[in-house]
Amino acid sequence: MVTLSQYNAERLLTDDAFFREMYHLVSLTRQRKVDKIKVPEVRAVSLAAGILIKNMCDAWHIDSKRIITNEHGKPMIPGGKPPYFSISHKHKIAVLAVSKDNQVGVDIEFIGMYREAMVKRFYTKAEIAFLDGIQDERKKREEFYRMWTMKEAYGKLVGDGLSTGLVFDTTMQYTSLKFTHQFVEKDYIVTICEKF
Ligand SMILES: CC(C)(COP(=O)(O)OP(=O)(O)OC[C@H]1O[C@@H](n2cnc3c(N)ncnc32)[C@H](O)[C@@H]1OP(=O)(O)O)[C@@H](O)C(=O)NCCC(=O)NCCS
């Protein structure tokens, strides 16, 4: 089973004292990451991701110093040990998917414009045919972002990010993968990919 936690960084963005209080609770690695970010919203959501990881570490009685990243940036517990987890953020929302049993990848996207150029460049023939068959404008945008989050979530599960994700065909059936989708804060879609 995968649990999804989310954190809206609005208060971190607007309340300096609260930001400082939370900053001191997260790992030094996260503090260094936050320190390097100049854009306030991106800083706040990076801290939000750090808070979600801290909460996970507390729940699992893990020292956050144990978390490492692979050569592509995937955060994990060394030795392929649980908890398996994945992080994503968009605008002010950070999400964390955690599983005790299976590798996971998560991605969140804002359901914005339909991106024809990205479809042409990165989507498979089967995906393009599927999208071309949708008449309803909102449904088409939702499906575009649902597929995109599937590609990213899979790439994050594998651990090399978009290089694997972009060639992943979301219209195929994969017996060892399970995808779940949910809408958060109205116009954001979150996809979790779990490998059995
Ligand atoms: C992983 C990737 C798809 C993230 O895309 P994004 O949409 O910009 O960002 P998201 O908000 O969805 O995800 C960011 C989180 O993904 C995680 N992440 C980063 N690289 C990852 C990877 N290779 N696999 C799994 N998760 C990864 C991090 O936890 C990051 O959050 P944090 O920086 O706050 O800790 C993209 O950065 C990528 O393809 N990275 C690999 C590129 C690479 O090989 N780089 C090598 C040099 S480090």
PDB file of N, CA and C in Angstrom, residues 46-148:
ATOM      1  N   SER A  46      10.349  23.652  -1.536  1.00  0.00           N
ATOM      2  CA  SER A  46      11.452  22.735  -1.252  1.00  0.00           C
ATOM      3  C   SER A  46      11.495  22.448   0.258  1.00  0.00           C
ATOM      4  N   LEU A  47      11.265  23.493   1.059  1.00  0.00           N
ATOM      5  CA  LEU A  47      11.199  23.272   2.511  1.00  0.00           C
ATOM      6  C   LEU A  47      10.003  22.377   2.842  1.00  0.00           C
ATOM      7  N   ALA A  48       8.885  22.601   2.156  1.00  0.00           N
ATOM      8  CA  ALA A  48       7.694  21.762   2.373  1.00  0.00           C
ATOM      9  C   ALA A  48       8.025  20.294   2.108  1.00  0.00           C
ATOM     10  N   ALA A  49       8.785  20.031   1.039  1.00  0.00           N
ATOM     11  CA  ALA A  49       9.187  18.649   0.730  1.00  0.00           C
ATOM     12  C   ALA A  49      10.059  18.109   1.874  1.00  0.00           C
ATOM     13  N   GLY A  50      10.933  18.963   2.407  1.00  0.00           N
ATOM     14  CA  GLY A  50      11.784  18.565   3.533  1.00  0.00           C
ATOM     15  C   GLY A  50      10.956  18.209   4.767  1.00  0.00           C
ATOM     16  N   ILE A  51       9.877  18.949   4.988  1.00  0.00           N
ATOM     17  CA  ILE A  51       9.013  18.670   6.149  1.00  0.00           C
ATOM     18  C   ILE A  51       8.317  17.311   5.970  1.00  0.00           C
ATOM     19  N   LEU A  52       7.864  17.046   4.743  1.00  0.00           N
ATOM     20  CA  LEU A  52       7.233  15.738   4.484  1.00  0.00           C
ATOM     21  C   LEU A  52       8.230  14.602   4.741  1.00  0.00           C
ATOM     22  N   ILE A  53       9.485  14.801   4.312  1.00  0.00           N
ATOM     23  CA  ILE A  53      10.499  13.755   4.528  1.00  0.00           C
ATOM     24  C   ILE A  53      10.796  13.603   6.022  1.00  0.00           C
ATOM     25  N   LYS A  54      10.855  14.734   6.719  1.00  0.00           N
ATOM     26  CA  LYS A  54      11.096  14.670   8.169  1.00  0.00           C
ATOM     27  C   LYS A  54       9.982  13.876   8.848  1.00  0.00           C
ATOM     28  N   ASN A  55       8.733  14.147   8.445  1.00  0.00           N
ATOM     29  CA  ASN A  55       7.604  13.425   9.046  1.00  0.00           C
ATOM     30  C   ASN A  55       7.713  11.926   8.765  1.00  0.00           C
ATOM     31  N   MET A  56       8.118  11.593   7.534  1.00  0.00           N
ATOM     32  CA  MET A  56       8.291  10.170   7.198  1.00  0.00           C
ATOM     33  C   MET A  56       9.390   9.558   8.077  1.00  0.00           C
ATOM     34  N   CYS A  57      10.509  10.255   8.196  1.00  0.00           N
ATOM     35  CA  CYS A  57      11.625   9.725   8.993  1.00  0.00           C
ATOM     36  C   CYS A  57      11.204   9.542  10.455  1.00  0.00           C
ATOM     37  N   ASP A  58      10.451  10.498  10.989  1.00  0.00           N
ATOM     38  CA  ASP A  58       9.977  10.375  12.382  1.00  0.00           C
ATOM     39  C   ASP A  58       9.084   9.142  12.518  1.00  0.00           C
ATOM     40  N   ALA A  59       8.170   8.973  11.554  1.00  0.00           N
ATOM     41  CA  ALA A  59       7.222   7.852  11.636  1.00  0.00           C
ATOM     42  C   ALA A  59       7.951   6.507  11.537  1.00  0.00           C
ATOM     43  N   TRP A  60       9.044   6.494  10.780  1.00  0.00           N
ATOM     44  CA  TRP A  60       9.798   5.247  10.582  1.00  0.00           C
ATOM     45  C   TRP A  60      10.999   5.124  11.532  1.00  0.00           C
ATOM     46  N   HIS A  61      11.154   6.092  12.421  1.00  0.00           N
ATOM     47  CA  HIS A  61      12.297   6.106  13.358  1.00  0.00           C
ATOM     48  C   HIS A  61      13.623   5.990  12.602  1.00  0.00           C
ATOM     49  N   ILE A  62      13.727   6.810  11.563  1.00  0.00           N
ATOM     50  CA  ILE A  62      14.935   6.817  10.734  1.00  0.00           C
ATOM     51  C   ILE A  62      15.634   8.152  10.903  1.00  0.00           C
ATOM     52  N   ASP A  63      16.946   8.123  10.956  1.00  0.00           N
ATOM     53  CA  ASP A  63      17.713   9.360  10.945  1.00  0.00           C
ATOM     54  C   ASP A  63      17.757   9.842   9.487  1.00  0.00           C
ATOM     55  N   SER A  64      17.317  11.072   9.251  1.00  0.00           N
ATOM     56  CA  SER A  64      17.243  11.566   7.863  1.00  0.00           C
ATOM     57  C   SER A  64      18.628  11.610   7.205  1.00  0.00           C
ATOM     58  N   LYS A  65      19.675  11.573   8.022  1.00  0.00           N
ATOM     59  CA  LYS A  65      21.049  11.549   7.456  1.00  0.00           C
ATOM     60  C   LYS A  65      21.291  10.278   6.660  1.00  0.00           C
ATOM     61  N   ARG A  66      20.481   9.236   6.934  1.00  0.00           N
ATOM     62  CA  ARG A  66      20.671   7.967   6.198  1.00  0.00           C
ATOM     63  C   ARG A  66      20.239   8.075   4.740  1.00  0.00           C
ATOM     64  N   ILE A  67      19.416   9.074   4.425  1.00  0.00           N
ATOM     65  CA  ILE A  67      18.919   9.184   3.046  1.00  0.00           C
ATOM     66  C   ILE A  67      20.064   9.591   2.114  1.00  0.00           C
ATOM     67  N   ILE A  68      20.184   8.818   1.030  1.00  0.00           N
ATOM     68  CA  ILE A  68      21.208   9.134   0.027  1.00  0.00           C
ATOM     69  C   ILE A  68      20.502   9.451  -1.299  1.00  0.00           C
ATOM     70  N   THR A  69      21.247   9.914  -2.274  1.00  0.00           N
ATOM     71  CA  THR A  69      20.668  10.082  -3.614  1.00  0.00           C
ATOM     72  C   THR A  69      21.549   9.326  -4.604  1.00  0.00           C
ATOM     73  N   ASN A  70      20.902   8.722  -5.620  1.00  0.00           N
ATOM     74  CA  ASN A  70      21.704   8.036  -6.640  1.00  0.00           C
ATOM     75  C   ASN A  70      22.315   9.070  -7.593  1.00  0.00           C
ATOM     76  N   GLU A  71      23.045   8.595  -8.596  1.00  0.00           N
ATOM     77  CA  GLU A  71      23.775   9.518  -9.482  1.00  0.00           C
ATOM     78  C   GLU A  71      22.852  10.411 -10.295  1.00  0.00           C
ATOM     79  N   HIS A  72      21.552  10.049 -10.369  1.00  0.00           N
ATOM     80  CA  HIS A  72      20.585  10.882 -11.109  1.00  0.00           C
ATOM     81  C   HIS A  72      19.742  11.758 -10.176  1.00  0.00           C
ATOM     82  N   GLY A  73      19.974  11.641  -8.878  1.00  0.00           N
ATOM     83  CA  GLY A  73      19.236  12.496  -7.940  1.00  0.00           C
ATOM     84  C   GLY A  73      18.089  11.830  -7.209  1.00  0.00           C
ATOM     85  N   LYS A  74      17.911  10.513  -7.392  1.00  0.00           N
ATOM     86  CA  LYS A  74      16.795   9.825  -6.704  1.00  0.00           C
ATOM     87  C   LYS A  74      17.124   9.640  -5.216  1.00  0.00           C
ATOM     88  N   PRO A  75      16.277  10.166  -4.332  1.00  0.00           N
ATOM     89  CA  PRO A  75      16.517   9.966  -2.902  1.00  0.00           C
ATOM     90  C   PRO A  75      16.048   8.575  -2.467  1.00  0.00           C
ATOM     91  N   MET A  76      16.787   7.946  -1.570  1.00  0.00           N
ATOM     92  CA  MET A  76      16.434   6.584  -1.135  1.00  0.00           C
ATOM     93  C   MET A  76      17.160   6.204   0.153  1.00  0.00           C
ATOM     94  N   ILE A  77      16.672   5.120   0.757  1.00  0.00           N
ATOM     95  CA  ILE A  77      17.369   4.528   1.899  1.00  0.00           C
ATOM     96  C   ILE A  77      18.414   3.562   1.312  1.00  0.00           C
ATOM     97  N   PRO A  78      19.647   3.584   1.812  1.00  0.00           N
ATOM     98  CA  PRO A  78      20.672   2.709   1.221  1.00  0.00           C
ATOM     99  C   PRO A  78      20.314   1.233   1.341  1.00  0.00           C
ATOM    100  N   GLY A  79      20.830   0.453   0.389  1.00  0.00           N
ATOM    101  CA  GLY A  79      20.673  -0.999   0.451  1.00  0.00           C
ATOM    102  C   GLY A  79      19.315  -1.485  -0.025  1.00  0.00           C
ATOM    103  N   GLY A  80      18.596  -0.639  -0.732  1.00  0.00           N
ATOM    104  CA  GLY A  80      17.277  -1.048  -1.244  1.00  0.00           C
ATOM    105  C   GLY A  80      16.284  -1.344  -0.138  1.00  0.00           C
ATOM    106  N   LYS A  81      16.467  -0.688   1.020  1.00  0.00           N
ATOM    107  CA  LYS A  81      15.595  -0.954   2.174  1.00  0.00           C
ATOM    108  C   LYS A  81      14.408  -0.001   2.203  1.00  0.00           C
ATOM    109  N   PRO A  82      13.288  -0.437   2.842  1.00  0.00           N
ATOM    110  CA  PRO A  82      12.157   0.472   3.009  1.00  0.00           C
ATOM    111  C   PRO A  82      12.466   1.538   4.075  1.00  0.00           C
ATOM    112  N   PRO A  83      11.721   2.621   4.117  1.00  0.00           N
ATOM    113  CA  PRO A  83      10.589   2.923   3.255  1.00  0.00           C
ATOM    114  C   PRO A  83      11.031   3.330   1.851  1.00  0.00           C
ATOM    115  N   TYR A  84      10.246   2.895   0.857  1.00  0.00           N
ATOM    116  CA  TYR A  84      10.442   3.347  -0.519  1.00  0.00           C
ATOM    117  C   TYR A  84       9.628   4.626  -0.654  1.00  0.00           C
ATOM    118  N   PHE A  85      10.227   5.631  -1.234  1.00  0.00           N
ATOM    119  CA  PHE A  85       9.504   6.904  -1.283  1.00  0.00           C
ATOM    120  C   PHE A  85       9.896   7.718  -2.501  1.00  0.00           C
ATOM    121  N   SER A  86       9.074   8.695  -2.784  1.00  0.00           N
ATOM    122  CA  SER A  86       9.323   9.573  -3.928  1.00  0.00           C
ATOM    123  C   SER A  86       8.663  10.921  -3.651  1.00  0.00           C
ATOM    124  N   ILE A  87       9.309  11.958  -4.168  1.00  0.00           N
ATOM    125  CA  ILE A  87       8.856  13.337  -3.910  1.00  0.00           C
ATOM    126  C   ILE A  87       8.551  14.031  -5.220  1.00  0.00           C
ATOM    127  N   SER A  88       7.569  14.932  -5.176  1.00  0.00           N
ATOM    128  CA  SER A  88       7.334  15.814  -6.321  1.00  0.00           C
ATOM    129  C   SER A  88       6.765  17.123  -5.800  1.00  0.00           C
ATOM    130  N   HIS A  89       7.026  18.194  -6.520  1.00  0.00           N
ATOM    131  CA  HIS A  89       6.390  19.460  -6.149  1.00  0.00           C
ATOM    132  C   HIS A  89       6.038  20.267  -7.380  1.00  0.00           C
ATOM    133  N   LYS A  90       4.980  21.029  -7.242  1.00  0.00           N
ATOM    134  CA  LYS A  90       4.559  21.940  -8.313  1.00  0.00           C
ATOM    135  C   LYS A  90       3.964  23.166  -7.648  1.00  0.00           C
ATOM    136  N   HIS A  91       4.406  24.332  -8.086  1.00  0.00           N
ATOM    137  CA  HIS A  91       3.971  25.581  -7.470  1.00  0.00           C
ATOM    138  C   HIS A  91       4.143  25.478  -5.950  1.00  0.00           C
ATOM    139  N   LYS A  92       3.032  25.599  -5.172  1.00  0.00           N
ATOM    140  CA  LYS A  92       3.185  25.590  -3.707  1.00  0.00           C
ATOM    141  C   LYS A  92       2.931  24.216  -3.084  1.00  0.00           C
ATOM    142  N   ILE A  93       2.684  23.212  -3.911  1.00  0.00           N
ATOM    143  CA  ILE A  93       2.286  21.916  -3.332  1.00  0.00           C
ATOM    144  C   ILE A  93       3.399  20.883  -3.462  1.00  0.00           C
ATOM    145  N   ALA A  94       3.746  20.305  -2.324  1.00  0.00           N
ATOM    146  CA  ALA A  94       4.714  19.197  -2.318  1.00  0.00           C
ATOM    147  C   ALA A  94       3.960  17.923  -1.972  1.00  0.00           C
ATOM    148  N   VAL A  95       4.348  16.817  -2.619  1.00  0.00           N
ATOM    149  CA  VAL A  95       3.737  15.525  -2.294  1.00  0.00           C
ATOM    150  C   VAL A  95       4.838  14.494  -2.060  1.00  0.00           C
ATOM    151  N   LEU A  96       4.500  13.543  -1.203  1.00  0.00           N
ATOM    152  CA  LEU A  96       5.431  12.454  -0.886  1.00  0.00           C
ATOM    153  C   LEU A  96       4.641  11.151  -0.901  1.00  0.00           C
ATOM    154  N   ALA A  97       5.101  10.193  -1.705  1.00  0.00           N
ATOM    155  CA  ALA A  97       4.482   8.863  -1.721  1.00  0.00           C
ATOM    156  C   ALA A  97       5.424   7.917  -0.996  1.00  0.00           C
ATOM    157  N   VAL A  98       4.866   7.097  -0.097  1.00  0.00           N
ATOM    158  CA  VAL A  98       5.680   6.175   0.704  1.00  0.00           C
ATOM    159  C   VAL A  98       5.066   4.785   0.673  1.00  0.00           C
ATOM    160  N   SER A  99       5.927   3.772   0.495  1.00  0.00           N
ATOM    161  CA  SER A  99       5.466   2.388   0.556  1.00  0.00           C
ATOM    162  C   SER A  99       6.449   1.588   1.390  1.00  0.00           C
ATOM    163  N   LYS A 100       5.917   0.629   2.173  1.00  0.00           N
ATOM    164  CA  LYS A 100       6.853  -0.203   2.934  1.00  0.00           C
ATOM    165  C   LYS A 100       7.263  -1.429   2.130  1.00  0.00           C
ATOM    166  N   ASP A 101       6.513  -1.713   1.053  1.00  0.00           N
ATOM    167  CA  ASP A 101       6.749  -2.959   0.321  1.00  0.00           C
ATOM    168  C   ASP A 101       7.372  -2.784  -1.061  1.00  0.00           C
ATOM    169  N   ASN A 102       6.991  -1.732  -1.770  1.00  0.00           N
ATOM    170  CA  ASN A 102       7.335  -1.648  -3.199  1.00  0.00           C
ATOM    171  C   ASN A 102       7.981  -0.322  -3.573  1.00  0.00           C
ATOM    172  N   GLN A 103       8.824  -0.393  -4.625  1.00  0.00           N
ATOM    173  CA  GLN A 103       9.396   0.835  -5.175  1.00  0.00           C
ATOM    174  C   GLN A 103       8.269   1.732  -5.690  1.00  0.00           C
ATOM    175  N   VAL A 104       8.392   3.039  -5.480  1.00  0.00           N
ATOM    176  CA  VAL A 104       7.361   3.972  -5.940  1.00  0.00           C
ATOM    177  C   VAL A 104       7.992   5.176  -6.655  1.00  0.00           C
ATOM    178  N   GLY A 105       7.178   5.801  -7.478  1.00  0.00           N
ATOM    179  CA  GLY A 105       7.536   7.081  -8.080  1.00  0.00           C
ATOM    180  C   GLY A 105       6.281   7.934  -8.066  1.00  0.00           C
ATOM    181  N   VAL A 106       6.447   9.228  -7.839  1.00  0.00           N
ATOM    182  CA  VAL A 106       5.264  10.106  -7.819  1.00  0.00           C
ATOM    183  C   VAL A 106       5.550  11.357  -8.633  1.00  0.00           C
ATOM    184  N   ASP A 107       4.501  11.884  -9.243  1.00  0.00           N
ATOM    185  CA  ASP A 107       4.637  13.168  -9.934  1.00  0.00           C
ATOM    186  C   ASP A 107       3.358  13.971  -9.788  1.00  0.00           C
ATOM    187  N   ILE A 108       3.517  15.272  -9.586  1.00  0.00           N
ATOM    188  CA  ILE A 108       2.368  16.182  -9.534  1.00  0.00           C
ATOM    189  C   ILE A 108       2.527  17.218 -10.646  1.00  0.00           C
ATOM    190  N   GLU A 109       1.432  17.501 -11.321  1.00  0.00           N
ATOM    191  CA  GLU A 109       1.426  18.554 -12.340  1.00  0.00           C
ATOM    192  C   GLU A 109       0.146  19.379 -12.215  1.00  0.00           C
ATOM    193  N   PHE A 110       0.266  20.637 -12.582  1.00  0.00           N
ATOM    194  CA  PHE A 110      -0.895  21.510 -12.691  1.00  0.00           C
ATOM    195  C   PHE A 110      -1.557  21.249 -14.045  1.00  0.00           C
ATOM    196  N   ILE A 111      -2.864  21.085 -14.043  1.00  0.00           N
ATOM    197  CA  ILE A 111      -3.540  20.836 -15.321  1.00  0.00           C
ATOM    198  C   ILE A 111      -3.703  22.173 -16.035  1.00  0.00           C
ATOM    199  N   GLY A 112      -2.685  22.496 -16.804  1.00  0.00           N
ATOM    200  CA  GLY A 112      -2.657  23.777 -17.512  1.00  0.00           C
ATOM    201  C   GLY A 112      -3.045  23.616 -18.964  1.00  0.00           C
ATOM    202  N   MET A 113      -2.302  24.304 -19.822  1.00  0.00           N
ATOM    203  CA  MET A 113      -2.595  24.278 -21.262  1.00  0.00           C
ATOM    204  C   MET A 113      -2.276  22.922 -21.871  1.00  0.00           C
ATOM    205  N   TYR A 114      -2.947  22.626 -22.952  1.00  0.00           N
ATOM    206  CA  TYR A 114      -2.596  21.452 -23.751  1.00  0.00           C
ATOM    207  C   TYR A 114      -1.308  21.794 -24.501  1.00  0.00           C
ATOM    208  N   ARG A 115      -0.275  20.945 -24.411  1.00  0.00           N
ATOM    209  CA  ARG A 115       1.029  21.279 -24.977  1.00  0.00           C
ATOM    210  C   ARG A 115       1.282  20.434 -26.220  1.00  0.00           C
ATOM    211  N   GLU A 116       0.779  20.963 -27.340  1.00  0.00           N
ATOM    212  CA  GLU A 116       0.867  20.238 -28.615  1.00  0.00           C
ATOM    213  C   GLU A 116       2.327  19.892 -28.987  1.00  0.00           C
ATOM    214  N   ALA A 117       3.229  20.861 -28.763  1.00  0.00           N
ATOM    215  CA  ALA A 117       4.629  20.635 -29.150  1.00  0.00           C
ATOM    216  C   ALA A 117       5.237  19.482 -28.344  1.00  0.00           C
ATOM    217  N   MET A 118       4.854  19.386 -27.065  1.00  0.00           N
ATOM    218  CA  MET A 118       5.373  18.295 -26.236  1.00  0.00           C
ATOM    219  C   MET A 118       4.790  16.960 -26.680  1.00  0.00           C
ATOM    220  N   VAL A 119       3.535  16.990 -27.072  1.00  0.00           N
ATOM    221  CA  VAL A 119       2.896  15.754 -27.553  1.00  0.00           C
ATOM    222  C   VAL A 119       3.657  15.250 -28.775  1.00  0.00           C
ATOM    223  N   LYS A 120       3.899  16.187 -29.710  1.00  0.00           N
ATOM    224  CA  LYS A 120       4.594  15.805 -30.957  1.00  0.00           C
ATOM    225  C   LYS A 120       5.992  15.259 -30.666  1.00  0.00           C
ATOM    226  N   ARG A 121       6.653  15.876 -29.684  1.00  0.00           N
ATOM    227  CA  ARG A 121       8.047  15.532 -29.426  1.00  0.00           C
ATOM    228  C   ARG A 121       8.210  14.280 -28.557  1.00  0.00           C
ATOM    229  N   PHE A 122       7.355  14.149 -27.543  1.00  0.00           N
ATOM    230  CA  PHE A 122       7.634  13.132 -26.532  1.00  0.00           C
ATOM    231  C   PHE A 122       6.612  12.003 -26.431  1.00  0.00           C
ATOM    232  N   TYR A 123       5.449  12.113 -27.099  1.00  0.00           N
ATOM    233  CA  TYR A 123       4.423  11.088 -26.915  1.00  0.00           C
ATOM    234  C   TYR A 123       4.529  10.042 -28.034  1.00  0.00           C
ATOM    235  N   THR A 124       4.166   8.803 -27.687  1.00  0.00           N
ATOM    236  CA  THR A 124       4.244   7.722 -28.666  1.00  0.00           C
ATOM    237  C   THR A 124       3.064   7.831 -29.641  1.00  0.00           C
ATOM    238  N   LYS A 125       3.141   7.068 -30.730  1.00  0.00           N
ATOM    239  CA  LYS A 125       2.051   7.082 -31.721  1.00  0.00           C
ATOM    240  C   LYS A 125       0.734   6.690 -31.072  1.00  0.00           C
ATOM    241  N   ALA A 126       0.777   5.681 -30.211  1.00  0.00           N
ATOM    242  CA  ALA A 126      -0.452   5.211 -29.551  1.00  0.00           C
ATOM    243  C   ALA A 126      -1.013   6.302 -28.633  1.00  0.00           C
ATOM    244  N   GLU A 127      -0.148   7.004 -27.942  1.00  0.00           N
ATOM    245  CA  GLU A 127      -0.610   8.081 -27.046  1.00  0.00           C
ATOM    246  C   GLU A 127      -1.227   9.223 -27.858  1.00  0.00           C
ATOM    247  N   ILE A 128      -0.590   9.562 -28.982  1.00  0.00           N
ATOM    248  CA  ILE A 128      -1.107  10.651 -29.828  1.00  0.00           C
ATOM    249  C   ILE A 128      -2.472  10.264 -30.387  1.00  0.00           C
ATOM    250  N   ALA A 129      -2.604   9.008 -30.824  1.00  0.00           N
ATOM    251  CA  ALA A 129      -3.890   8.553 -31.373  1.00  0.00           C
ATOM    252  C   ALA A 129      -4.977   8.634 -30.302  1.00  0.00           C
ATOM    253  N   PHE A 130      -4.628   8.257 -29.075  1.00  0.00           N
ATOM    254  CA  PHE A 130      -5.590   8.306 -27.972  1.00  0.00           C
ATOM    255  C   PHE A 130      -6.030   9.753 -27.707  1.00  0.00           C
ATOM    256  N   LEU A 131      -5.047  10.663 -27.650  1.00  0.00           N
ATOM    257  CA  LEU A 131      -5.376  12.068 -27.371  1.00  0.00           C
ATOM    258  C   LEU A 131      -6.181  12.677 -28.521  1.00  0.00           C
ATOM    259  N   ASP A 132      -5.824  12.318 -29.753  1.00  0.00           N
ATOM    260  CA  ASP A 132      -6.540  12.859 -30.921  1.00  0.00           C
ATOM    261  C   ASP A 132      -8.012  12.445 -30.930  1.00  0.00           C
ATOM    262  N   GLY A 133      -8.309  11.335 -30.278  1.00  0.00           N
ATOM    263  CA  GLY A 133      -9.697  10.854 -30.248  1.00  0.00           C
ATOM    264  C   GLY A 133     -10.572  11.559 -29.215  1.00  0.00           C
ATOM    265  N   ILE A 134      -9.982  12.428 -28.401  1.00  0.00           N
ATOM    266  CA  ILE A 134     -10.766  13.104 -27.347  1.00  0.00           C
ATOM    267  C   ILE A 134     -11.258  14.458 -27.850  1.00  0.00           C
ATOM    268  N   GLN A 135     -12.564  14.648 -27.807  1.00  0.00           N
ATOM    269  CA  GLN A 135     -13.155  15.906 -28.293  1.00  0.00           C
ATOM    270  C   GLN A 135     -13.214  16.977 -27.209  1.00  0.00           C
ATOM    271  N   ASP A 136     -13.571  16.536 -25.998  1.00  0.00           N
ATOM    272  CA  ASP A 136     -13.775  17.498 -24.917  1.00  0.00           C
ATOM    273  C   ASP A 136     -12.432  18.139 -24.512  1.00  0.00           C
ATOM    274  N   GLU A 137     -12.396  19.480 -24.510  1.00  0.00           N
ATOM    275  CA  GLU A 137     -11.151  20.215 -24.304  1.00  0.00           C
ATOM    276  C   GLU A 137     -10.541  19.955 -22.913  1.00  0.00           C
ATOM    277  N   ARG A 138     -11.384  19.989 -21.879  1.00  0.00           N
ATOM    278  CA  ARG A 138     -10.895  19.771 -20.507  1.00  0.00           C
ATOM    279  C   ARG A 138     -10.373  18.331 -20.350  1.00  0.00           C
ATOM    280  N   LYS A 139     -11.138  17.397 -20.894  1.00  0.00           N
ATOM    281  CA  LYS A 139     -10.754  15.979 -20.793  1.00  0.00           C
ATOM    282  C   LYS A 139      -9.405  15.739 -21.493  1.00  0.00           C
ATOM    283  N   LYS A 140      -9.239  16.413 -22.632  1.00  0.00           N
ATOM    284  CA  LYS A 140      -7.998  16.256 -23.400  1.00  0.00           C
ATOM    285  C   LYS A 140      -6.782  16.773 -22.605  1.00  0.00           C
ATOM    286  N   ARG A 141      -6.970  17.916 -21.940  1.00  0.00           N
ATOM    287  CA  ARG A 141      -5.880  18.471 -21.128  1.00  0.00           C
ATOM    288  C   ARG A 141      -5.583  17.537 -19.950  1.00  0.00           C
ATOM    289  N   GLU A 142      -6.650  17.044 -19.317  1.00  0.00           N
ATOM    290  CA  GLU A 142      -6.457  16.120 -18.183  1.00  0.00           C
ATOM    291  C   GLU A 142      -5.682  14.886 -18.609  1.00  0.00           C
ATOM    292  N   GLU A 143      -6.048  14.346 -19.764  1.00  0.00           N
ATOM    293  CA  GLU A 143      -5.381  13.127 -20.243  1.00  0.00           C
ATOM    294  C   GLU A 143      -3.938  13.396 -20.607  1.00  0.00           C
ATOM    295  N   PHE A 144      -3.686  14.582 -21.202  1.00  0.00           N
ATOM    296  CA  PHE A 144      -2.307  14.960 -21.521  1.00  0.00           C
ATOM    297  C   PHE A 144      -1.454  14.952 -20.238  1.00  0.00           C
ATOM    298  N   TYR A 145      -1.967  15.578 -19.163  1.00  0.00           N
ATOM    299  CA  TYR A 145      -1.194  15.653 -17.915  1.00  0.00           C
ATOM    300  C   TYR A 145      -1.189  14.319 -17.170  1.00  0.00           C
ATOM    301  N   ARG A 146      -2.267  13.541 -17.315  1.00  0.00           N
ATOM    302  CA  ARG A 146      -2.265  12.210 -16.687  1.00  0.00           C
ATOM    303  C   ARG A 146      -1.126  11.374 -17.283  1.00  0.00           C
ATOM    304  N   MET A 147      -1.010  11.412 -18.618  1.00  0.00           N
ATOM    305  CA  MET A 147       0.059  10.652 -19.274  1.00  0.00           C
ATOM    306  C   MET A 147       1.442  11.186 -18.888  1.00  0.00           C
ATOM    307  N   TRP A 148       1.561  12.511 -18.837  1.00  0.00           N
ATOM    308  CA  TRP A 148       2.858  13.108 -18.505  1.00  0.00           C
ATOM    309  C   TRP A 148       3.297  12.688 -17.093  1.00  0.00           C
TER     310      TRP A 148
END
